[in-house]
Amino acid sequence: MALPTLDEFRRLLTERDVSEIVNDIIISNEARHVNSGEIDHIKNAICAKFGLAIGDVEIYVVGSAKLGFSLVEKQSPDNGYQPRYREYRPGRSDVDIAVVSGKLFQILWRELAIFSHSSRPFPWRADMLGSYMVVGWLRQDHFPKIQSPSKLTNWSEVFRELSVEKGLGYRKFSGGLYFSRSHLERYQARSVAECQSMEKLR
């Protein structure tokens, strides 16, 4: 189905199940602020960086670049409180990419294991990285600081390179890596369920 406006989305929250909204809307191939050609280019860049076949990787635009508005509220020291349903702001908002690849997940997991085995004391404290990893998600902002060459630095590099491409509009791209689509679905369902609960309180 076509991507809904904010008003349409809020109405859908009262009419449809969370799983339906996640699969039919949130994790679909369409994105409001990234076209299909750009999505293919991003996928090709990730595959080339890690020597993977196209069939090894799926990517989805998520966050405000997907729908045109964000589903989550945030509180951060830098930006303060950011409300739910805030609009995507060209030139200011990140373009969040969910990468789904069990093969790539295992490649980076191996790098993390090697890093941990070489750390003292052992095991290395994974902290927030471990908290996300246990639900099938690797976040680059929680990777250890490690010198290149490394597959971990390749992950950061590919998104940094995408962010300075003229053909992609010099937008800031950020990526999260999921072991499987079901792990991505579960994470996205949390945000949709929160939105649905808020609508029921209106």
mmCIF file of C-alpha atoms in Angstrom:
data_model
loop_
_atom_site.group_PDB
_atom_site.id
_atom_site.type_symbol
_atom_site.label_atom_id
_atom_site.label_comp_id
_atom_site.label_asym_id
_atom_site.label_seq_id
_atom_site.Cartn_x
_atom_site.Cartn_y
_atom_site.Cartn_z
ATOM 1 C CA MET A 1 0.000 0.000 0.000
ATOM 2 C CA ALA A 2 1.047 3.631 -0.498
ATOM 3 C CA LEU A 3 2.834 5.313 2.365
ATOM 4 C CA PRO A 4 0.325 7.064 4.621
ATOM 5 C CA THR A 5 0.317 10.686 5.691
ATOM 6 C CA LEU A 6 0.620 11.317 9.419
ATOM 7 C CA ASP A 7 -3.156 11.628 9.831
ATOM 8 C CA GLU A 8 -3.700 8.436 7.851
ATOM 9 C CA PHE A 9 -1.080 6.608 9.883
ATOM 10 C CA ARG A 10 -2.660 7.622 13.179
ATOM 11 C CA ARG A 11 -5.997 6.382 11.908
ATOM 12 C CA LEU A 12 -4.429 3.073 10.863
ATOM 13 C CA LEU A 13 -3.131 2.640 14.397
ATOM 14 C CA THR A 14 -6.751 2.390 15.580
ATOM 15 C CA GLU A 15 -7.834 0.050 12.775
ATOM 16 C CA ARG A 16 -5.028 -2.448 12.168
ATOM 17 C CA ASP A 17 -2.775 -4.818 14.104
ATOM 18 C CA VAL A 18 0.797 -3.829 14.890
ATOM 19 C CA SER A 19 2.220 -6.706 12.829
ATOM 20 C CA GLU A 20 0.209 -5.633 9.769
ATOM 21 C CA ILE A 21 1.423 -2.044 10.033
ATOM 22 C CA VAL A 22 5.031 -3.163 10.457
ATOM 23 C CA ASN A 23 5.027 -5.545 7.490
ATOM 24 C CA ASP A 24 2.817 -3.586 5.091
ATOM 25 C CA ILE A 25 4.118 -0.081 5.813
ATOM 26 C CA ILE A 26 7.205 0.190 8.019
ATOM 27 C CA ILE A 27 9.211 -2.612 6.381
ATOM 28 C CA SER A 28 8.281 -2.092 2.768
ATOM 29 C CA ASN A 29 10.398 -1.157 -0.227
ATOM 30 C CA GLU A 30 9.000 2.365 -0.571
ATOM 31 C CA ALA A 31 10.419 5.384 1.253
ATOM 32 C CA ARG A 32 9.249 8.984 1.146
ATOM 33 C CA HIS A 33 12.705 10.601 1.062
ATOM 34 C CA VAL A 34 14.857 7.924 -0.617
ATOM 35 C CA ASN A 35 13.985 6.658 -4.080
ATOM 36 C CA SER A 36 14.368 3.100 -5.373
ATOM 37 C CA GLY A 37 17.484 3.928 -7.397
ATOM 38 C CA GLU A 38 19.177 5.357 -4.306
ATOM 39 C CA ILE A 39 18.178 2.295 -2.276
ATOM 40 C CA ASP A 40 19.748 0.014 -4.902
ATOM 41 C CA HIS A 41 22.903 2.153 -4.911
ATOM 42 C CA ILE A 42 23.223 1.913 -1.120
ATOM 43 C CA LYS A 43 22.753 -1.858 -1.240
ATOM 44 C CA ASN A 44 25.386 -2.220 -3.973
ATOM 45 C CA ALA A 45 27.847 -0.093 -1.978
ATOM 46 C CA ILE A 46 27.422 -2.259 1.129
ATOM 47 C CA CYS A 47 27.807 -5.486 -0.856
ATOM 48 C CA ALA A 48 30.919 -4.175 -2.618
ATOM 49 C CA LYS A 49 32.524 -3.050 0.633
ATOM 50 C CA PHE A 50 32.185 -6.519 2.186
ATOM 51 C CA GLY A 51 32.452 -8.710 -0.906
ATOM 52 C CA LEU A 52 28.882 -9.973 -0.585
ATOM 53 C CA ALA A 53 26.416 -11.057 -3.244
ATOM 54 C CA ILE A 54 23.333 -8.896 -3.772
ATOM 55 C CA GLY A 55 21.163 -11.719 -2.460
ATOM 56 C CA ASP A 56 23.051 -11.720 0.864
ATOM 57 C CA VAL A 57 21.712 -8.307 1.889
ATOM 58 C CA GLU A 58 18.344 -6.604 2.237
ATOM 59 C CA ILE A 59 18.048 -2.944 3.116
ATOM 60 C CA TYR A 60 15.140 -0.846 4.308
ATOM 61 C CA VAL A 61 14.861 2.870 4.925
ATOM 62 C CA VAL A 62 13.452 3.438 8.410
ATOM 63 C CA GLY A 63 12.862 6.424 10.676
ATOM 64 C CA SER A 64 11.611 9.777 9.482
ATOM 65 C CA ALA A 65 13.178 9.391 6.020
ATOM 66 C CA LYS A 66 10.846 6.440 5.500
ATOM 67 C CA LEU A 67 7.460 7.927 6.402
ATOM 68 C CA GLY A 68 8.281 11.627 6.528
ATOM 69 C CA PHE A 69 7.899 11.636 10.328
ATOM 70 C CA SER A 70 9.476 9.825 13.260
ATOM 71 C CA LEU A 71 7.628 7.301 15.421
ATOM 72 C CA VAL A 72 9.761 7.723 18.529
ATOM 73 C CA GLU A 73 10.384 10.521 20.962
ATOM 74 C CA LYS A 74 13.953 11.152 22.028
ATOM 75 C CA GLN A 75 15.817 12.882 24.799
ATOM 76 C CA SER A 76 19.468 13.698 24.221
ATOM 77 C CA PRO A 77 22.020 16.067 25.797
ATOM 78 C CA ASP A 78 22.764 17.639 22.403
ATOM 79 C CA ASN A 79 19.273 18.130 20.961
ATOM 80 C CA GLY A 80 17.075 18.072 24.067
ATOM 81 C CA TYR A 81 13.574 16.636 23.840
ATOM 82 C CA GLN A 82 12.389 15.624 20.383
ATOM 83 C CA PRO A 83 8.697 14.726 20.176
ATOM 84 C CA ARG A 84 7.076 11.781 18.453
ATOM 85 C CA TYR A 85 5.834 12.469 14.905
ATOM 86 C CA ARG A 86 8.414 15.193 14.237
ATOM 87 C CA GLU A 87 8.929 15.783 10.524
ATOM 88 C CA TYR A 88 11.897 14.693 8.473
ATOM 89 C CA ARG A 89 14.059 17.765 7.875
ATOM 90 C CA PRO A 90 16.096 17.704 4.649
ATOM 91 C CA GLY A 91 19.721 18.547 5.348
ATOM 92 C CA ARG A 92 19.314 18.037 9.098
ATOM 93 C CA SER A 93 17.711 14.650 9.692
ATOM 94 C CA ASP A 94 19.734 11.444 9.302
ATOM 95 C CA VAL A 95 18.670 8.864 6.757
ATOM 96 C CA ASP A 96 18.461 5.667 8.797
ATOM 97 C CA ILE A 97 19.132 2.420 6.952
ATOM 98 C CA ALA A 98 18.269 -0.995 8.389
ATOM 99 C CA VAL A 99 20.540 -3.620 6.845
ATOM 100 C CA VAL A 100 19.366 -7.222 7.170
ATOM 101 C CA SER A 101 22.050 -9.837 6.580
ATOM 102 C CA GLY A 102 22.856 -12.896 8.652
ATOM 103 C CA LYS A 103 26.084 -13.343 6.687
ATOM 104 C CA LEU A 104 27.315 -9.785 7.322
ATOM 105 C CA PHE A 105 26.196 -9.980 10.952
ATOM 106 C CA GLN A 106 28.421 -13.028 11.442
ATOM 107 C CA ILE A 107 31.353 -11.320 9.713
ATOM 108 C CA LEU A 108 31.185 -8.375 12.121
ATOM 109 C CA TRP A 109 30.448 -10.652 15.093
ATOM 110 C CA ARG A 110 33.697 -12.513 14.318
ATOM 111 C CA GLU A 111 35.595 -9.208 14.339
ATOM 112 C CA LEU A 112 34.061 -8.311 17.690
ATOM 113 C CA ALA A 113 35.036 -11.720 19.090
ATOM 114 C CA ILE A 114 38.636 -11.270 17.920
ATOM 115 C CA PHE A 115 38.718 -7.828 19.537
ATOM 116 C CA SER A 116 37.331 -9.210 22.794
ATOM 117 C CA HIS A 117 39.854 -12.064 22.923
ATOM 118 C CA SER A 118 42.716 -9.590 22.525
ATOM 119 C CA SER A 119 41.411 -7.254 25.239
ATOM 120 C CA ARG A 120 42.470 -7.173 28.881
ATOM 121 C CA PRO A 121 40.766 -8.007 31.129
ATOM 122 C CA PHE A 122 38.856 -10.738 29.302
ATOM 123 C CA PRO A 123 36.043 -10.710 28.331
ATOM 124 C CA TRP A 124 35.762 -7.169 27.019
ATOM 125 C CA ARG A 125 32.725 -5.362 28.425
ATOM 126 C CA ALA A 126 30.312 -4.962 25.524
ATOM 127 C CA ASP A 127 27.936 -2.691 27.501
ATOM 128 C CA MET A 128 25.262 -1.181 25.203
ATOM 129 C CA LEU A 129 26.638 -3.030 22.172
ATOM 130 C CA GLY A 130 25.889 -6.308 23.925
ATOM 131 C CA SER A 131 22.438 -5.125 24.978
ATOM 132 C CA TYR A 132 21.476 -4.471 21.362
ATOM 133 C CA MET A 133 23.313 -7.517 20.007
ATOM 134 C CA VAL A 134 21.252 -9.868 22.167
ATOM 135 C CA VAL A 135 18.136 -8.758 20.245
ATOM 136 C CA GLY A 136 19.855 -9.257 16.893
ATOM 137 C CA TRP A 137 21.001 -5.693 16.192
ATOM 138 C CA LEU A 138 24.539 -4.317 15.782
ATOM 139 C CA ARG A 139 24.867 -0.546 16.150
ATOM 140 C CA GLN A 140 27.976 1.152 14.822
ATOM 141 C CA ASP A 141 27.826 3.899 17.436
ATOM 142 C CA HIS A 142 28.586 1.233 20.063
ATOM 143 C CA PHE A 143 31.448 -0.472 18.220
ATOM 144 C CA PRO A 144 34.834 -0.426 19.984
ATOM 145 C CA LYS A 145 37.414 2.079 18.801
ATOM 146 C CA ILE A 146 39.631 -0.004 16.559
ATOM 147 C CA GLN A 147 42.268 0.778 13.952
ATOM 148 C CA SER A 148 41.742 0.105 10.258
ATOM 149 C CA PRO A 149 41.942 -2.267 8.435
ATOM 150 C CA SER A 150 39.000 -3.989 10.057
ATOM 151 C CA LYS A 151 35.550 -5.075 8.942
ATOM 152 C CA LEU A 152 34.209 -2.946 11.823
ATOM 153 C CA THR A 153 35.822 0.179 10.398
ATOM 154 C CA ASN A 154 34.579 -0.832 6.926
ATOM 155 C CA TRP A 155 31.032 -0.611 8.298
ATOM 156 C CA SER A 156 31.562 2.952 9.485
ATOM 157 C CA GLU A 157 33.402 3.867 6.295
ATOM 158 C CA VAL A 158 30.673 2.749 3.905
ATOM 159 C CA PHE A 159 28.110 5.030 5.541
ATOM 160 C CA ARG A 160 30.574 7.893 5.766
ATOM 161 C CA GLU A 161 31.278 7.489 2.042
ATOM 162 C CA LEU A 162 27.580 7.399 1.193
ATOM 163 C CA SER A 163 27.084 10.597 3.199
ATOM 164 C CA VAL A 164 29.469 12.595 1.005
ATOM 165 C CA GLU A 165 28.143 11.383 -2.357
ATOM 166 C CA LYS A 166 26.798 14.151 -4.557
ATOM 167 C CA GLY A 167 24.371 11.730 -6.202
ATOM 168 C CA LEU A 168 22.792 11.009 -2.817
ATOM 169 C CA GLY A 169 22.480 14.691 -1.954
ATOM 170 C CA TYR A 170 25.243 14.825 0.675
ATOM 171 C CA ARG A 171 22.806 13.471 3.260
ATOM 172 C CA LYS A 172 24.004 11.831 6.469
ATOM 173 C CA PHE A 173 23.384 8.080 6.291
ATOM 174 C CA SER A 174 23.417 5.874 9.377
ATOM 175 C CA GLY A 175 23.116 2.106 9.421
ATOM 176 C CA GLY A 176 21.984 -0.574 11.819
ATOM 177 C CA LEU A 177 22.680 -4.237 11.052
ATOM 178 C CA TYR A 178 20.087 -6.902 11.880
ATOM 179 C CA PHE A 179 20.653 -10.659 11.888
ATOM 180 C CA SER A 180 17.291 -11.354 10.241
ATOM 181 C CA ARG A 181 14.114 -9.660 9.098
ATOM 182 C CA SER A 182 12.266 -11.054 12.117
ATOM 183 C CA HIS A 183 14.699 -9.231 14.429
ATOM 184 C CA LEU A 184 14.004 -5.999 12.537
ATOM 185 C CA GLU A 185 10.248 -6.629 12.702
ATOM 186 C CA ARG A 186 10.339 -7.097 16.474
ATOM 187 C CA TYR A 187 12.253 -3.858 16.961
ATOM 188 C CA GLN A 188 9.984 -1.816 14.694
ATOM 189 C CA ALA A 189 6.908 -3.353 16.345
ATOM 190 C CA ARG A 190 7.953 -1.798 19.659
ATOM 191 C CA SER A 191 7.722 1.720 18.224
ATOM 192 C CA VAL A 192 4.431 1.043 16.450
ATOM 193 C CA ALA A 193 2.930 -0.486 19.597
ATOM 194 C CA GLU A 194 3.910 2.601 21.605
ATOM 195 C CA CYS A 195 2.244 4.829 19.007
ATOM 196 C CA GLN A 196 -0.864 2.641 19.081
ATOM 197 C CA SER A 197 -1.063 2.855 22.874
ATOM 198 C CA MET A 198 -0.807 6.651 22.704
ATOM 199 C CA GLU A 199 -3.628 6.822 20.147
ATOM 200 C CA LYS A 200 -5.876 4.779 22.410
ATOM 201 C CA LEU A 201 -5.346 7.326 25.173
ATOM 202 C CA ARG A 202 -6.441 10.262 23.017
#
